[in-house]
Coordinates of C-alpha atoms and ligand atoms in Angstrom, one line a residue:
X2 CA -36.6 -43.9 15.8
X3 CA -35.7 -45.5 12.5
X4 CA -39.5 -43.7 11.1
X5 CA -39.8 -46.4 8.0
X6 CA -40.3 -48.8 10.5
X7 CA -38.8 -51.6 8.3
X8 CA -35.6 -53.5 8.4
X9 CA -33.3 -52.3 6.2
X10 CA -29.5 -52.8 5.5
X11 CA -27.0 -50.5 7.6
X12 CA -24.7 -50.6 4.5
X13 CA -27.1 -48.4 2.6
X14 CA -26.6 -45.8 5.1
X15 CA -23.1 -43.4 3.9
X16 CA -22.5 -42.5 7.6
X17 CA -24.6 -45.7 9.1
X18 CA -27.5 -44.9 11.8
X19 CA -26.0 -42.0 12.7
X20 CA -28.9 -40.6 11.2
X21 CA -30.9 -42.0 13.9
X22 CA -29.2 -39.5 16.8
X23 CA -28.8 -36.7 14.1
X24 CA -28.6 -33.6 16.3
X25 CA -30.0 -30.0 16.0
X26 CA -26.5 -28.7 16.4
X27 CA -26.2 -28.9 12.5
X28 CA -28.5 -26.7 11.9
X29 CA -27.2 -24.2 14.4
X30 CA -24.2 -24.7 12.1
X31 CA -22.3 -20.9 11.3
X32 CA -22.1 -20.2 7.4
X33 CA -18.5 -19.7 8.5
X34 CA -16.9 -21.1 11.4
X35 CA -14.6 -18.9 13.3
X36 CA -11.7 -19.3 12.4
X37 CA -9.1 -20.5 14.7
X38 CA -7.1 -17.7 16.8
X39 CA -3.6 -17.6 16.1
X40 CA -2.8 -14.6 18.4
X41 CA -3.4 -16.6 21.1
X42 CA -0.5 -19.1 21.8
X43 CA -2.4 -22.7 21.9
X44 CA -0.4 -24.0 24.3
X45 CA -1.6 -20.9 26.5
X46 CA -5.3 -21.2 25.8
X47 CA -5.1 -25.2 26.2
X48 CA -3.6 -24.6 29.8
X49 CA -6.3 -22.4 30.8
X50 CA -9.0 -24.7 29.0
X51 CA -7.5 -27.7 30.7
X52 CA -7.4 -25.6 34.5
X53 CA -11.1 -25.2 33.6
X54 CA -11.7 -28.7 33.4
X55 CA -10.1 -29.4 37.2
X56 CA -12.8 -31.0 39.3
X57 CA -14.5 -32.5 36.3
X58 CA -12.1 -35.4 36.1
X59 CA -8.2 -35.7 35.1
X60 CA -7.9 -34.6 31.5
X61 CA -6.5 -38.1 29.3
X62 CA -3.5 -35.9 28.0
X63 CA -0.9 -33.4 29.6
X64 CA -1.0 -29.6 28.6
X65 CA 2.0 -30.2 25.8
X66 CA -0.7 -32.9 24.2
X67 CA -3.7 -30.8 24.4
X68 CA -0.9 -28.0 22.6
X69 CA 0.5 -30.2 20.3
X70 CA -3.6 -30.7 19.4
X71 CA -4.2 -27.3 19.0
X72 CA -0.9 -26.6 17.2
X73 CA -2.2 -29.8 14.5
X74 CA -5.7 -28.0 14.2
X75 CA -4.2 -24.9 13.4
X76 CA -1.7 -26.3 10.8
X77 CA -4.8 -27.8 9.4
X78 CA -6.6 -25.0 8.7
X79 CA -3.9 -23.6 6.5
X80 CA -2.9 -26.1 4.7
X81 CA -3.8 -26.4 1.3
X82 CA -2.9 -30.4 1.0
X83 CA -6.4 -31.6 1.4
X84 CA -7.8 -29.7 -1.5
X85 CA -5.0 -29.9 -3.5
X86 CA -5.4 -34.1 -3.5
X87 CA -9.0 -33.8 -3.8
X88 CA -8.7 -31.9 -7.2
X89 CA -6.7 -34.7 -8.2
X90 CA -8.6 -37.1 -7.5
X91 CA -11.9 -36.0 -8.8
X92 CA -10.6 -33.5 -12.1
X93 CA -7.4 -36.0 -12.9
X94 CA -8.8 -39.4 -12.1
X95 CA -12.4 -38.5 -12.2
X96 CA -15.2 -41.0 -11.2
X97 CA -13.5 -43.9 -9.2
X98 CA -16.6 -46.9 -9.5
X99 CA -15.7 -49.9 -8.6
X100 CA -13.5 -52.4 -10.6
X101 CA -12.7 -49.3 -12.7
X102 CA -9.8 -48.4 -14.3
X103 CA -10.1 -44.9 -12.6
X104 CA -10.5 -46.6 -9.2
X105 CA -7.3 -48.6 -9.9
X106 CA -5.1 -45.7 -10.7
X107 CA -6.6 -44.1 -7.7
X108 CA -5.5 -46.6 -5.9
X109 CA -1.9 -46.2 -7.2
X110 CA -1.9 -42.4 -6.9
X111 CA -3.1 -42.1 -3.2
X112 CA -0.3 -45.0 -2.4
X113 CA 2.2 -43.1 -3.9
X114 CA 1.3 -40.1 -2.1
X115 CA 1.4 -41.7 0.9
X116 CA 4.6 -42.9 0.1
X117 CA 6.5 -39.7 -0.4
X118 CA 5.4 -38.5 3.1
X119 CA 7.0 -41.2 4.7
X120 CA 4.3 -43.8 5.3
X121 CA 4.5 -47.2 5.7
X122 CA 2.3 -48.4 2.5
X123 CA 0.8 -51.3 1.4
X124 CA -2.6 -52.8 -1.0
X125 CA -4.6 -55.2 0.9
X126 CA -6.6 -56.7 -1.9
X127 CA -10.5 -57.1 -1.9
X128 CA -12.9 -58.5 -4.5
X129 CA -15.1 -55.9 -5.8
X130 CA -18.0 -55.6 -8.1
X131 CA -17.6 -54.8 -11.7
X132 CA -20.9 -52.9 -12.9
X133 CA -20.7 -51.0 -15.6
X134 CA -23.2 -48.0 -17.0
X135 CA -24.6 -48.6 -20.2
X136 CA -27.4 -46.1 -21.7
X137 CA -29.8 -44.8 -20.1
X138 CA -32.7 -43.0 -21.8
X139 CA -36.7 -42.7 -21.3
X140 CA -39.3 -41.4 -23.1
X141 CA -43.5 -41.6 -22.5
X142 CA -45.2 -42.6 -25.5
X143 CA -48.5 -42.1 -24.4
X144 CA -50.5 -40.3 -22.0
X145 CA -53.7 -38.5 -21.1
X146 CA -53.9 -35.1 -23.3
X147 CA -51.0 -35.9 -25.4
X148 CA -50.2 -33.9 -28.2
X149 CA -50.0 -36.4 -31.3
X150 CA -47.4 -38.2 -32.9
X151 CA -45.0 -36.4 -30.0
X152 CA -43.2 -37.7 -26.4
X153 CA -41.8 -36.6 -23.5
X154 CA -38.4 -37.3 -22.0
X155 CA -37.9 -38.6 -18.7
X156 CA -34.6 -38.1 -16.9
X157 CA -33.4 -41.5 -15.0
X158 CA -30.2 -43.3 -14.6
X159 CA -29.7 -47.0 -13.6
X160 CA -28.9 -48.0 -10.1
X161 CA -26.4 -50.7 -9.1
X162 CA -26.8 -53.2 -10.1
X163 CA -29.2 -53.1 -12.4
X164 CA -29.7 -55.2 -14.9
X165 CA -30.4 -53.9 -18.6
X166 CA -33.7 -54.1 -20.6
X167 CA -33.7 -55.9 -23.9
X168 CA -31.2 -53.1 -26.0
X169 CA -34.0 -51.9 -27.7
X170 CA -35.9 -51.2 -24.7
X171 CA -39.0 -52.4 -23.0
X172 CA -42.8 -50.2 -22.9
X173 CA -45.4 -51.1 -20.6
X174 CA -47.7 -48.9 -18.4
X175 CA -46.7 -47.1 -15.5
X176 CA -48.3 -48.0 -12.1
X177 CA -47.1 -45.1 -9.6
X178 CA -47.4 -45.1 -5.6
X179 CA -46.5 -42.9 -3.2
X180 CA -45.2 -45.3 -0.1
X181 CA -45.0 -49.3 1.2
X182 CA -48.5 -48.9 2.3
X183 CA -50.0 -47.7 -1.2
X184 CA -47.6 -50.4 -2.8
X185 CA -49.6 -53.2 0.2
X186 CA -53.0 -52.2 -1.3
X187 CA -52.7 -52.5 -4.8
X188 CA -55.1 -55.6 -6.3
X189 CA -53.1 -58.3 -6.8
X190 CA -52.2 -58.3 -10.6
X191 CA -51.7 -54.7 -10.5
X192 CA -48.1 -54.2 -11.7
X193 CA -47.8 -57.3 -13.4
X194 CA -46.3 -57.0 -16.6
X195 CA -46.1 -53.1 -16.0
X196 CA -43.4 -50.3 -14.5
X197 CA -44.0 -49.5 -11.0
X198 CA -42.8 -46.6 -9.8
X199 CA -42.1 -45.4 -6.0
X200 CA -42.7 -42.1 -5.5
X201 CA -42.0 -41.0 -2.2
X202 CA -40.4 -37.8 -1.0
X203 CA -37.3 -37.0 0.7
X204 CA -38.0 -35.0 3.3
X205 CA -36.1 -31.6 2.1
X206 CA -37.6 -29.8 5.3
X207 CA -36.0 -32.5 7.9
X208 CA -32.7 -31.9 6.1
X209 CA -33.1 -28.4 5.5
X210 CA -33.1 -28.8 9.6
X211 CA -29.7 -30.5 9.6
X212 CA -31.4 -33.9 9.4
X213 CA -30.0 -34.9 6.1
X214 CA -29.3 -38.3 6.9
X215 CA -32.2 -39.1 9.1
X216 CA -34.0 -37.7 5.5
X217 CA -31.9 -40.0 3.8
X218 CA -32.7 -43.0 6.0
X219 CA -36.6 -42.4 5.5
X220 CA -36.4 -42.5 1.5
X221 CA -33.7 -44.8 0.5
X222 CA -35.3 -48.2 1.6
X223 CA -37.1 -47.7 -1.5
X224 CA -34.1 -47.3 -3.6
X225 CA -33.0 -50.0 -1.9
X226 CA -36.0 -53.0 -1.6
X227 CA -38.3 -51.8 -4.3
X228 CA -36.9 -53.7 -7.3
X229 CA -37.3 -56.9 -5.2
X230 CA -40.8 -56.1 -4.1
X231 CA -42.0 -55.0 -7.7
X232 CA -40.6 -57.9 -9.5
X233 CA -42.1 -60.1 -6.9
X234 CA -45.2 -59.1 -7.7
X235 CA -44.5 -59.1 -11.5
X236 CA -43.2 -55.7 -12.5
X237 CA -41.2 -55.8 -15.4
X238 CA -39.1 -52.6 -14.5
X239 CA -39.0 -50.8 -11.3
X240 CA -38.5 -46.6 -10.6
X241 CA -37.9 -45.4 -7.7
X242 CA -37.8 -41.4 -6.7
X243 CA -34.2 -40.0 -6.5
X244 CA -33.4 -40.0 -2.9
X245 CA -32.3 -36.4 -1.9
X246 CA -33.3 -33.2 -1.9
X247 CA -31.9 -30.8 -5.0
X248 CA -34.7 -29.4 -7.5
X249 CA -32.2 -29.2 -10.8
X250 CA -34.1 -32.3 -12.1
X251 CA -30.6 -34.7 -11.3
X252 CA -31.1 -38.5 -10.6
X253 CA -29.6 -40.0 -8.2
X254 CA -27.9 -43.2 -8.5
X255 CA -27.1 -45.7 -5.5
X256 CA -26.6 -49.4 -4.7
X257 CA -30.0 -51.1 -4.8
X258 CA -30.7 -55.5 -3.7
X259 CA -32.0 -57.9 -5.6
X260 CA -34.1 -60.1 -3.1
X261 CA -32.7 -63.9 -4.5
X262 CA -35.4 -65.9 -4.6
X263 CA -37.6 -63.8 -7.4
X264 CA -36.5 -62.1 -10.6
X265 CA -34.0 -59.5 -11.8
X266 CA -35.9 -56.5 -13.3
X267 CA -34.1 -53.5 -14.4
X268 CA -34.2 -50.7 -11.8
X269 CA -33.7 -46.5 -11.9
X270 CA -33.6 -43.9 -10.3
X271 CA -35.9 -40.6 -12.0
X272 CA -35.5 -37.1 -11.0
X273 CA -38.0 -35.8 -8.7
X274 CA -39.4 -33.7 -11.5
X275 CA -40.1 -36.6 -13.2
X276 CA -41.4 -39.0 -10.7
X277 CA -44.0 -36.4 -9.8
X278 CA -45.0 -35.7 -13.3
X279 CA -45.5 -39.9 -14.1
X280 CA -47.1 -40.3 -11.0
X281 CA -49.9 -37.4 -12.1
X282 CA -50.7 -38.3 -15.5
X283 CA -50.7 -42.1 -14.2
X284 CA -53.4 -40.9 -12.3
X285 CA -55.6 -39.1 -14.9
X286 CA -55.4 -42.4 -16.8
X287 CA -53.1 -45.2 -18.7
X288 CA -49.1 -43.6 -19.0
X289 CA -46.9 -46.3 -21.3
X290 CA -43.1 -45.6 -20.9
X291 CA -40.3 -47.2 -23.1
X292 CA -37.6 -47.7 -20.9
X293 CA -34.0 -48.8 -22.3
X294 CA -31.2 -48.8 -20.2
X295 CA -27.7 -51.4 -21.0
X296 CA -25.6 -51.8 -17.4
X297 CA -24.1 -54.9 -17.4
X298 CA -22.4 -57.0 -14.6
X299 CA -18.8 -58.0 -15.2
X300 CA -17.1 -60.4 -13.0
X301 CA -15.6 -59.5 -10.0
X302 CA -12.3 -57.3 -9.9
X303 CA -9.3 -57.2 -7.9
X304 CA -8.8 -54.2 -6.4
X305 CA -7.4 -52.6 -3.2
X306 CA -7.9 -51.0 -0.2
X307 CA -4.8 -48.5 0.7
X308 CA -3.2 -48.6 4.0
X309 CA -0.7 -45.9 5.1
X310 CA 0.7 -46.4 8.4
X311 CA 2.5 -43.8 10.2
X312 CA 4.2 -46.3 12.7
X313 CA 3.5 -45.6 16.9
X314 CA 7.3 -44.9 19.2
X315 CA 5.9 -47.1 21.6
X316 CA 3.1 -49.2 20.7
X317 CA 3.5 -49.9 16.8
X318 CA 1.5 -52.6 16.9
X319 CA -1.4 -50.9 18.0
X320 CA -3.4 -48.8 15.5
X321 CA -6.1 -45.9 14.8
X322 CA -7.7 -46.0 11.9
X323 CA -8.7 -43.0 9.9
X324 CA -10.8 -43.4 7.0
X325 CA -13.0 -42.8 4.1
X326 CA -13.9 -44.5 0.7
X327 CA -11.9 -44.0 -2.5
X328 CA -14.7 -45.6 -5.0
X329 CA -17.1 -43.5 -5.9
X330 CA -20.4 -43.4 -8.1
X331 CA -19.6 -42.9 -12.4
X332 CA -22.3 -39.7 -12.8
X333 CA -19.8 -37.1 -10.8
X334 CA -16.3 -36.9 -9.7
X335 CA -16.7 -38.2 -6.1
X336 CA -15.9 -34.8 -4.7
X337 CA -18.2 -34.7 -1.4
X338 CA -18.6 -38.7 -1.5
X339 CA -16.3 -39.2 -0.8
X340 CA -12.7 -38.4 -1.8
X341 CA -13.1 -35.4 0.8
X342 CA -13.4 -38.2 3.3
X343 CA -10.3 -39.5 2.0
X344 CA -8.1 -36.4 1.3
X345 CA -8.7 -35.3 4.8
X346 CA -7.8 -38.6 6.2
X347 CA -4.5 -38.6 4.3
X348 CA -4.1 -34.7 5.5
X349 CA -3.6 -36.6 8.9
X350 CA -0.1 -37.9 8.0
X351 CA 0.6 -34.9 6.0
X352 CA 0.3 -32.5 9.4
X353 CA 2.4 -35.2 11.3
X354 CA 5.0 -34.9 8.8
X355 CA 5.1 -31.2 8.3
X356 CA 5.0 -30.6 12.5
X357 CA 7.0 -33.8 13.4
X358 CA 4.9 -35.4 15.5
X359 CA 5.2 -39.0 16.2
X360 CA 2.4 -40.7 18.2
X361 CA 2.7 -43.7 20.8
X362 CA 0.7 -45.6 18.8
X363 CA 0.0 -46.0 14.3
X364 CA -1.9 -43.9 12.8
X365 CA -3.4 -45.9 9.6
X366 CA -4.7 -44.4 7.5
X367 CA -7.4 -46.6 5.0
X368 CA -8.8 -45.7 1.6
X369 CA -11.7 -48.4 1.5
X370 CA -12.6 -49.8 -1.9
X371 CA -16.1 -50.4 -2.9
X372 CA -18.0 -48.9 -0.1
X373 CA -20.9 -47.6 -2.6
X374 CA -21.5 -51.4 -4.0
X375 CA -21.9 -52.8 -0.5
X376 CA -18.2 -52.6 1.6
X377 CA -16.7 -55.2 0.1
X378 CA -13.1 -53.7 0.7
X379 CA -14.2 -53.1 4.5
X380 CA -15.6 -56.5 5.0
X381 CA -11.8 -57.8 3.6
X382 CA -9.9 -55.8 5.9
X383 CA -12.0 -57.2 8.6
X384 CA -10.8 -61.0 7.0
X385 CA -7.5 -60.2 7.1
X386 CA -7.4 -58.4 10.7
X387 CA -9.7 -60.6 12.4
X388 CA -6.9 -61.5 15.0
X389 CA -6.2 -57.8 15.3
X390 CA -9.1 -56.4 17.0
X391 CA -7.8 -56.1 20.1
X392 CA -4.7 -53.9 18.8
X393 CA -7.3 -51.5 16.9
X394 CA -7.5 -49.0 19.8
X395 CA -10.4 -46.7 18.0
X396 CA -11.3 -46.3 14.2
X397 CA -12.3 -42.5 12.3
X398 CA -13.9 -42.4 9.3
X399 CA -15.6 -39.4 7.1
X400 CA -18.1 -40.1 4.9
X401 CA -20.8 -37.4 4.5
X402 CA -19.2 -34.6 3.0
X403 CA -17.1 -32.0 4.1
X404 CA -19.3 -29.0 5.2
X405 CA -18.8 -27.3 8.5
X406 CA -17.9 -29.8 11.6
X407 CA -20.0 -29.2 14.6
X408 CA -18.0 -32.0 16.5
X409 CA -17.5 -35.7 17.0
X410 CA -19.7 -38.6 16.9
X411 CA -18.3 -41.6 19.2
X412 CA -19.5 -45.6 19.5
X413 CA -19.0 -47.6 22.1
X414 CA -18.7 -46.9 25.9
X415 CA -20.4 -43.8 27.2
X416 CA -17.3 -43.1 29.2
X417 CA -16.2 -41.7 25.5
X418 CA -17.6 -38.4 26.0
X419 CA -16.1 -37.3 29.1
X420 CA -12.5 -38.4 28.0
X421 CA -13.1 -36.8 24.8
X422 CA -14.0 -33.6 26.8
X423 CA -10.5 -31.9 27.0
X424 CA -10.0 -32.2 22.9
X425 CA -13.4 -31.1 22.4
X426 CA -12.5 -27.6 23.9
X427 CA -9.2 -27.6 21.7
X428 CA -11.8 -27.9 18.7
X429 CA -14.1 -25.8 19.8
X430 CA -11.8 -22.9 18.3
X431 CA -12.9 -24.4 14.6
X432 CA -17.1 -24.7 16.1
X433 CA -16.9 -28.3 16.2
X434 CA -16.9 -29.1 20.2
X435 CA -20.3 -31.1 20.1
X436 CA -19.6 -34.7 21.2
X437 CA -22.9 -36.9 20.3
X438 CA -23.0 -40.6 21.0
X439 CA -24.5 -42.6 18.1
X440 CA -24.5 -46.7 17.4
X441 CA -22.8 -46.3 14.3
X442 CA -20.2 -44.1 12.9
X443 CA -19.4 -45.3 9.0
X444 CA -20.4 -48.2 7.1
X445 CA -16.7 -49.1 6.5
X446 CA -15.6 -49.4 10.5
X447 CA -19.1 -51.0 11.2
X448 CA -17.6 -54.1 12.0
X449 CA -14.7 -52.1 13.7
X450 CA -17.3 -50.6 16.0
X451 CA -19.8 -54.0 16.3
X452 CA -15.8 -55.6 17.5
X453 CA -16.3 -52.8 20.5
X454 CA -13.4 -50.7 18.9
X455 CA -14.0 -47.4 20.1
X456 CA -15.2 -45.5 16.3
X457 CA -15.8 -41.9 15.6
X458 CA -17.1 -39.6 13.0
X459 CA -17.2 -36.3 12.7
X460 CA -20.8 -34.5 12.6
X461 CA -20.9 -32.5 9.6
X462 CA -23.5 -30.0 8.5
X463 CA -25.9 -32.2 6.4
X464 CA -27.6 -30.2 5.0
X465 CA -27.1 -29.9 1.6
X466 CA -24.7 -33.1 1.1
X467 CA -28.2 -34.8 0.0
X468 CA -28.9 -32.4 -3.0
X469 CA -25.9 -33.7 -4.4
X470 CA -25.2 -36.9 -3.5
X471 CA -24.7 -39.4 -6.0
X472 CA -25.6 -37.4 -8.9
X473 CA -23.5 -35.7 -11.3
X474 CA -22.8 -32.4 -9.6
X475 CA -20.9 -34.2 -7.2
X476 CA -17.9 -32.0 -8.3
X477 CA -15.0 -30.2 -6.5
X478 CA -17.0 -27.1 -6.7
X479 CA -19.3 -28.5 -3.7
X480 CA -16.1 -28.6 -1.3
X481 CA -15.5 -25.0 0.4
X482 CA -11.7 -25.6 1.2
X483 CA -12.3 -24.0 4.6
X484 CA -14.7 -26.5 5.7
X485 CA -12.8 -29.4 4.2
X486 CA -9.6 -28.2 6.7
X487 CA -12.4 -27.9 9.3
X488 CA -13.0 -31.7 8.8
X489 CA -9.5 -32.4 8.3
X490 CA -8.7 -30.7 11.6
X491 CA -10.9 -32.0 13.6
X492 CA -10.0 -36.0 11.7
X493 CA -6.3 -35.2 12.8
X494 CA -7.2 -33.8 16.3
X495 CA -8.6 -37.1 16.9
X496 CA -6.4 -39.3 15.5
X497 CA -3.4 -37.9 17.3
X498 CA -5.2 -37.5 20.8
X499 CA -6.8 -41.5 20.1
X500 CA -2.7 -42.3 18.9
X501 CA -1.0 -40.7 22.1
X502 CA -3.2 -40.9 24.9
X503 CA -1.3 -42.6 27.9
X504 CA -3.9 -45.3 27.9
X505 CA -6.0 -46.5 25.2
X506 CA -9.6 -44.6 25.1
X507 CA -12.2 -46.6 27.0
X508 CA -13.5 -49.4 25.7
Ligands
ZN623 ZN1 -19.9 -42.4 0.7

């Protein structure tokens, strides 16, 4: 139920086609979750949970496991860790793109951190992309009922990896459209020589529902495939509509694709404001824009992705993988995309140090590299493990904010949800007991999951990560530090049930 109808690149997707099996549960999602009891002793309350479950099937894990679970989830939701590294990484280091010097150092801090809690660290280099911002600026110079000798000011910013305009800018005519089919009817010669601009709406309603990324997955093909399919037909600039949902008149940047076989044009992103206003004075008659924006492409830079292992008693050779992406886009801090997904990935080892607890198997922890510019530190790790897949028992990553957690999403056998079962009722104490089967979980363990390792997400209130994803209030303000140890909880729940099971989840 992909509603674009077109095929379109999973890597463009933050939490892949999850979108696709996006559930109503979000929406049901408390302002607050409860939090979780402590009167209660957990090891108690998992006893009785676990009785409940008798004559459903034998529970994967022994009361002490499903205790030790809730005594993790609890720890969790006081621990200030999480938070504490995300304001480091997003006020300290700030924006972490890509072949940065901010993405580098990132790299070195979250190894080091690792590193004092005991980990087992070490870089496994990747080639990323080196695209760097330049200006950005737009102003129309004509248009119908103009005031004259005056202009207006249109808010953009580039997307990767655009290329620039000539540094004094370029002006042509505007040629807006709403959709694909619009953009199929033009008379040939339309656009050529001119801006074209794709206007279509993200559906703020559908993710005002809890939909947020099946939202997402409807508008962002454009940001995606229109520069190819307006320079094929001539354009010498492309605009696309900012893909999400906030009305503070904030582009939003992103990874866009250059189809090979027909020119580089330069490409934005302008705020909704302004996409709507082009495309209404377009048509009363002729708009002319000058356009100047200076990205360049740099070559290639080494980087890392960082892997913390917390080694298995019994079975170190045979890992779980919890994850998010370090990089980030240059316009905010990478707060909510997604050094949350990191911070409460790393909060993993930091509970299994504090409480002790050493798993049968590792618990590795990943901080991809370059997820935003297309996964290149993912599709490395995949190089460099490729005789490892059958020792990955199951793969975690965050990346789509840290609102409230409604539960898990799992890929691969259906026999996932019923084992999951007994740990769902440990996190139901935080509201996050859903258990929703989707094809794809994160765009970093993609080829984790398409090598049938069991992968896992957790479903998190989408709501509003859209309004500011990729723009520059992505800032630590948009994390509430409850719902970040929500996620975190329910990221360490999993890893330690996925580490310690007696045998491996199905697969
Ligand atoms: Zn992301």
């Amino acid at each position: 139920m992909v509603r674009s109808g077109m095929a379109f690149p999973s890597r463009f997707f933050p939490g892949a086609a999850v979108a696709v099996f996006a559930v109503a549960a979000a929406a049901a999602a408390p302002d607050r979750a409860p939090q979780a009891s402590s009167a209660q002793s957990p090891a108690r309350g998992a006893l009785d949970r676990l009785s409940a479950l008798s004559g459903e099937g034998k529970s994967a894990w022994t009361p002490e496991q499903l205790a030790t679970m809730a005594r993790l989830r609890d720890a969790a939701m006081k621990d200030p860790y999480a938070y504490n590294e995300l304001r480091h990484l997003t006020e300290n280091i700030g924006p972490r793109l890509s072949g940065s010097p901010q993405a580098q150092l990132a790299v070195e801090y979250v190894a080091a951190e690792m590193r004092t809690l005991g980990a087992e660290v070490t870089l496994e280099k990747a080639r990323v992309p080196h695209w760097v911002r330049g200006e950005e600026s737009a102003e129309l110079i004509h248009w119908p009922g103009q005031a004259p000798g005056t202009t207006q000011k249109i808010v953009l910013t580039a997307l990767g990896p655009s290329v620039a305009t000539p540094a004094e800018g370029l002006t042509a005519e505007v040629v807006a459209v709403d959709d694909w089919k619009q953009f199929h009817a033009l008379p040939p010669d339309a656009v050529k020589g001119k801006i074209l601009l794709f206007n279509h709406k993200f559906d703020k309603e559908l993710a005002a529902e809890g939909h947020g990324l099946e939202a997402y997955g409807d508008d962002v093909i454009y940001r995606a495939l229109g520069a190819g399919a307006g320079a094929a037909l001539g354009a010498v600039a492309v605009l696309v509509r900012s893909v999400g949902g906030a009305d503070f008149r904030l582009p939003h940047t992103g990874q866009m694709e250059y189809s090979p076989d027909v020119a580089r044009v330069p490409a934005a992103a302008v705020s909704a404001e302004d996409a709507d206003l082009l495309s209404d004075l377009a048509a009363q008659g002729p708009v002319t824009l000058h356009l100047t924006l200076t990205p360049r492409t740099l070559p290639d830079a080494e980087s890392d992705n960082v892997i913390a292992d917390w080694p298995g008693t019994e079975h170190p050779e045979q890992v779980v993988v919890v994850s998010g992406h370090l990089d980030s886009w240059d316009l905010g801090t990478g707060a909510i995309d997604d050094g949350a997904g990191v911070v409460a990935s790393m909060e993993a080892i930091h509970l299994l140090r504090e409480l002790d607890i050493h798993p049968r198997r590792t618990i590795r922890v990943v901080a991809w590299m370059s997820e935003e510019e297309g996964s290149q530190g993912a599709a490395a790790y995949m190089a460099d493990h490729a005789n490892e897949m059958a020792s990955h028992i199951a793969a975690i990553e965050s990346d789509l904010g840290a609102d409230h957690p409604t539960g898990i999403y799992y890929a691969g056998k259906a026999a996932l949800g019923p084992w999951l079962q007994p740990l769902a009722q440990v996190l139901s104490a935080i509201g996050a007991e859903t258990l929703t089967a989707a094809p794809e979980t994160g765009a970093d363990i993609e080829g984790l999951t398409e090598k049938a390792v069991p992968s896992f997400a957790p479903i998190q209130d989408s709501r509003f990560y859209f309004n500011y994803h990729h723009t520059a209030a992505d800032t630590l303000d948009k994390v509430n530090p409850q719902h970040l140890n929500e996620n975190a909880a329910v990221l360490a729940v999993l890893a330690y049930a996925l580490a310690d099971s007696p045998e491996p989840a199905p697969r």
